[in-house]
Amino acid sequence: MSTTVHPAFVPFAITVCGVDELYGHCDVGVSHVLSMLDPGTPQPDAFGEYGEHARLEMRFHDVIEDEPARPAPQPEHVERLLAFGRDLLAEPPADAHLLVHCWAGVSRSTAAMTLLLAQARPDRSAAEALAEVVKIRSIAWPNLRMMEIGDRMLGRNGDLVRAAHARYATVLQEQPHRAQQMIMAGRAREIPEHLR
C-alpha cells in the first residue's frame, strides 16, 4: 500500500506509511523520518535496522478536538514538523529520502506530508500537494486539525482546509460508511453537513 516516489514538488523521495510497514523500508535508503505516534506507544523496533538517519518523533493522538485524556495535535507539533521540513529543504542530500509515518499511515502522516509539500511549494495549490500524497497513499484522510493549524502557519488562507474537505468528500463517495465511523470517533467536522 505504501509507495515511494520522487515528486515534482521536492528534490527528494517521499514515502508515507504505517508502523506495520516500516520494516519494508529498511533497505531503501531513508535519510529523514518524521514519526508521529500516540503517547505511551513504544518506539518501533524497525528503526534499529534503518542505519543513520535524521528523525523527529512527536507524540499526540489522532483526534481533531482537545480531549483531557487524549492530547490532540498542537501548534507546537506542526511548527516542529515544518521546521524539520525547512531544514531538509535548505540542504537536501543528493540521496535524500523522507519517510513520514503514524500508526496506520492514514491521517496524521498524510496531513504532515501535505503540509511539508505545501510549505516547499507555495506556488502550488494545496489540492496539488494533497494529490501528490494521495498518489503514494491512496487511503489518505488527512487530520483536519493539523491541516487547520498548518494552513494558518503557512498563510494559505483556507486553501489547505478546502483541499482536506474535498478529499473527505471524494473518499465518502466511494466509502459512505466512513462518515458514521468518523462521527463516532469525534471527527464530525471532517464530514460534510448533509452526511452528519
CSV table of C-alpha atoms in Angstrom, one decimal:
chain,number,residue,atom,x,y,z
A,1,MET,CA,0.0,0.0,0.0
A,2,SER,CA,3.0,2.3,0.6
A,3,THR,CA,4.8,3.7,-2.4
A,4,THR,CA,7.9,5.8,-2.7
A,5,VAL,CA,8.1,8.5,-5.4
A,6,HIS,CA,10.2,11.4,-6.5
A,7,PRO,CA,7.6,14.1,-6.8
A,8,ALA,CA,7.8,17.2,-8.9
A,9,PHE,CA,7.3,19.2,-5.6
A,10,VAL,CA,10.5,18.5,-3.8
A,11,PRO,CA,14.1,17.4,-4.7
A,12,PHE,CA,13.9,14.1,-2.7
A,13,ALA,CA,12.0,10.9,-2.5
A,14,ILE,CA,8.9,10.7,-0.2
A,15,THR,CA,7.2,7.8,1.5
A,16,VAL,CA,4.1,7.7,3.8
A,17,CYS,CA,3.4,4.5,5.7
A,18,GLY,CA,2.1,3.0,8.9
A,19,VAL,CA,4.1,1.3,11.7
A,20,ASP,CA,3.5,-2.2,10.3
A,21,GLU,CA,5.1,-1.2,7.0
A,22,LEU,CA,8.3,0.3,8.5
A,23,TYR,CA,10.4,-2.9,8.1
A,24,GLY,CA,9.6,-2.8,4.4
A,25,HIS,CA,11.6,0.4,4.0
A,26,CYS,CA,14.8,-0.6,5.9
A,27,ASP,CA,16.9,-1.1,2.7
A,28,VAL,CA,15.7,1.8,0.6
A,29,GLY,CA,18.0,4.5,1.9
A,30,VAL,CA,15.7,6.6,4.1
A,31,SER,CA,17.6,9.6,5.3
A,32,HIS,CA,14.9,11.5,7.2
A,33,VAL,CA,12.0,10.2,9.3
A,34,LEU,CA,9.1,12.1,10.7
A,35,SER,CA,7.4,9.8,13.3
A,36,MET,CA,4.0,10.5,14.9
A,37,LEU,CA,2.6,8.1,17.5
A,38,ASP,CA,0.2,8.1,20.4
A,39,PRO,CA,1.7,9.0,23.8
A,40,GLY,CA,2.9,5.8,25.5
A,41,THR,CA,3.3,3.8,22.3
A,42,PRO,CA,6.7,2.0,22.2
A,43,GLN,CA,9.2,3.3,19.6
A,44,PRO,CA,9.0,1.0,16.6
A,45,ASP,CA,11.8,-1.6,16.6
A,46,ALA,CA,12.3,-1.2,12.8
A,47,PHE,CA,14.3,2.0,13.3
A,48,GLY,CA,17.2,-0.2,14.6
A,49,GLU,CA,17.5,-1.5,11.0
A,50,TYR,CA,17.4,1.8,9.3
A,51,GLY,CA,21.0,2.9,9.6
A,52,GLU,CA,22.0,6.5,10.1
A,53,HIS,CA,19.1,8.9,9.6
A,54,ALA,CA,17.7,12.2,11.0
A,55,ARG,CA,14.4,11.6,12.9
A,56,LEU,CA,11.8,13.8,14.5
A,57,GLU,CA,9.5,11.9,16.9
A,58,MET,CA,6.3,13.5,18.1
A,59,ARG,CA,3.6,12.2,20.4
A,60,PHE,CA,-0.1,13.1,20.1
A,61,HIS,CA,-3.4,11.4,19.4
A,62,ASP,CA,-5.1,11.2,16.0
A,63,VAL,CA,-8.0,13.4,17.1
A,64,ILE,CA,-9.2,16.8,15.9
A,65,GLU,CA,-10.6,18.2,19.2
A,66,ASP,CA,-8.9,18.8,22.5
A,67,GLU,CA,-9.7,16.0,25.0
A,68,PRO,CA,-8.3,15.8,28.5
A,69,ALA,CA,-7.1,12.2,28.2
A,70,ARG,CA,-6.1,12.3,24.5
A,71,PRO,CA,-3.8,15.1,23.5
A,72,ALA,CA,-4.6,16.5,20.1
A,73,PRO,CA,-2.1,17.9,17.6
A,74,GLN,CA,-1.0,21.3,18.9
A,75,PRO,CA,0.6,24.3,17.1
A,76,GLU,CA,4.0,23.4,18.5
A,77,HIS,CA,3.8,20.0,16.9
A,78,VAL,CA,3.0,21.5,13.5
A,79,GLU,CA,5.7,24.1,13.9
A,80,ARG,CA,8.3,21.4,14.7
A,81,LEU,CA,7.3,19.3,11.7
A,82,LEU,CA,7.5,22.4,9.4
A,83,ALA,CA,10.9,23.3,10.9
A,84,PHE,CA,12.1,19.7,10.1
A,85,GLY,CA,10.9,20.1,6.6
A,86,ARG,CA,12.6,23.5,6.2
A,87,ASP,CA,15.9,22.1,7.4
A,88,LEU,CA,15.7,19.3,4.9
A,89,LEU,CA,14.8,21.7,2.1
A,90,ALA,CA,17.7,24.0,3.0
A,91,GLU,CA,20.4,21.4,2.2
A,92,PRO,CA,18.9,18.2,0.9
A,93,PRO,CA,21.5,15.4,0.5
A,94,ALA,CA,21.7,14.1,-3.1
A,95,ASP,CA,20.1,10.8,-1.9
A,96,ALA,CA,17.6,12.4,0.5
A,97,HIS,CA,14.5,10.3,1.2
A,98,LEU,CA,11.8,11.5,3.6
A,99,LEU,CA,9.6,8.9,5.3
A,100,VAL,CA,6.6,10.1,7.3
A,101,HIS,CA,4.6,7.6,9.4
A,102,CYS,CA,2.0,7.4,12.0
A,103,TRP,CA,0.2,4.4,13.4
A,104,ALA,CA,-1.8,3.5,10.2
A,105,GLY,CA,-0.4,5.9,7.6
A,106,VAL,CA,-3.8,7.4,7.0
A,107,SER,CA,-4.4,10.6,8.9
A,108,ARG,CA,-1.5,12.3,10.9
A,109,SER,CA,1.1,11.2,8.4
A,110,THR,CA,-0.8,12.3,5.3
A,111,ALA,CA,-1.6,15.6,6.8
A,112,ALA,CA,2.0,16.1,7.8
A,113,MET,CA,3.3,15.2,4.3
A,114,THR,CA,0.7,17.5,2.7
A,115,LEU,CA,1.9,20.4,4.9
A,116,LEU,CA,5.5,19.7,4.1
A,117,LEU,CA,4.8,19.8,0.3
A,118,ALA,CA,2.7,22.9,0.6
A,119,GLN,CA,5.5,24.6,2.6
A,120,ALA,CA,8.1,23.6,0.0
A,121,ARG,CA,6.0,24.9,-2.9
A,122,PRO,CA,3.9,27.9,-2.0
A,123,ASP,CA,3.5,28.4,-5.8
A,124,ARG,CA,1.4,25.3,-6.0
A,125,SER,CA,-2.1,24.8,-4.7
A,126,ALA,CA,-2.9,22.8,-1.6
A,127,ALA,CA,-5.1,20.5,-3.7
A,128,GLU,CA,-2.0,19.7,-5.8
A,129,ALA,CA,0.1,19.0,-2.7
A,130,LEU,CA,-2.6,16.7,-1.3
A,131,ALA,CA,-2.9,15.0,-4.7
A,132,GLU,CA,0.8,14.1,-4.6
A,133,VAL,CA,0.2,12.5,-1.2
A,134,VAL,CA,-2.8,10.5,-2.5
A,135,LYS,CA,-0.6,9.2,-5.3
A,136,ILE,CA,1.6,7.5,-2.8
A,137,ARG,CA,-1.0,6.8,-0.1
A,138,SER,CA,-4.4,6.1,-1.7
A,139,ILE,CA,-6.0,5.7,1.8
A,140,ALA,CA,-5.2,9.3,2.8
A,141,TRP,CA,-7.6,11.0,5.1
A,142,PRO,CA,-5.6,14.0,6.5
A,143,ASN,CA,-6.1,15.1,10.1
A,144,LEU,CA,-8.2,18.2,9.9
A,145,ARG,CA,-6.8,19.8,13.0
A,146,MET,CA,-3.2,19.6,11.6
A,147,MET,CA,-4.4,21.0,8.3
A,148,GLU,CA,-6.1,23.9,10.0
A,149,ILE,CA,-3.0,24.7,12.1
A,150,GLY,CA,-0.7,24.4,9.1
A,151,ASP,CA,-3.0,26.5,6.9
A,152,ARG,CA,-2.7,29.4,9.4
A,153,MET,CA,1.1,29.0,9.9
A,154,LEU,CA,1.7,28.8,6.1
A,155,GLY,CA,-0.7,31.7,5.3
A,156,ARG,CA,-2.7,29.6,2.9
A,157,ASN,CA,-6.0,31.4,3.6
A,158,GLY,CA,-8.1,28.2,3.9
A,159,ASP,CA,-6.6,26.5,0.8
A,160,LEU,CA,-5.3,23.5,2.8
A,161,VAL,CA,-8.6,23.2,4.7
A,162,ARG,CA,-10.6,23.2,1.5
A,163,ALA,CA,-8.3,20.6,0.0
A,164,ALA,CA,-8.8,18.4,3.0
A,165,HIS,CA,-12.6,18.7,2.8
A,166,ALA,CA,-12.5,17.9,-0.9
A,167,ARG,CA,-10.5,14.8,-0.1
A,168,TYR,CA,-13.1,13.7,2.5
A,169,ALA,CA,-15.9,14.2,0.1
A,170,THR,CA,-14.1,12.1,-2.5
A,171,VAL,CA,-13.4,9.2,-0.1
A,172,LEU,CA,-17.0,9.3,1.1
A,173,GLN,CA,-18.4,9.0,-2.4
A,174,GLU,CA,-16.6,5.6,-2.6
A,175,GLN,CA,-17.0,4.6,1.1
A,176,PRO,CA,-20.1,6.3,2.5
A,177,HIS,CA,-19.9,4.1,5.7
A,178,ARG,CA,-16.8,6.1,6.7
A,179,ALA,CA,-19.0,9.1,7.6
A,180,GLN,CA,-20.5,7.3,10.6
A,181,GLN,CA,-17.1,5.9,11.7
A,182,MET,CA,-15.6,9.4,11.7
A,183,ILE,CA,-18.5,10.9,13.6
A,184,MET,CA,-18.3,8.2,16.2
A,185,ALA,CA,-14.6,8.9,16.5
A,186,GLY,CA,-15.3,12.5,17.4
A,187,ARG,CA,-14.4,13.8,14.0
A,188,ALA,CA,-17.7,15.1,12.7
A,189,ARG,CA,-16.2,18.3,11.5
A,190,GLU,CA,-14.5,16.3,8.7
A,191,ILE,CA,-17.9,15.2,7.4
A,192,PRO,CA,-20.0,17.3,5.1
A,193,GLU,CA,-23.0,18.6,6.9
A,194,HIS,CA,-25.5,16.8,4.7
A,195,LEU,CA,-23.9,13.5,5.8
A,196,ARG,CA,-23.8,14.0,9.5
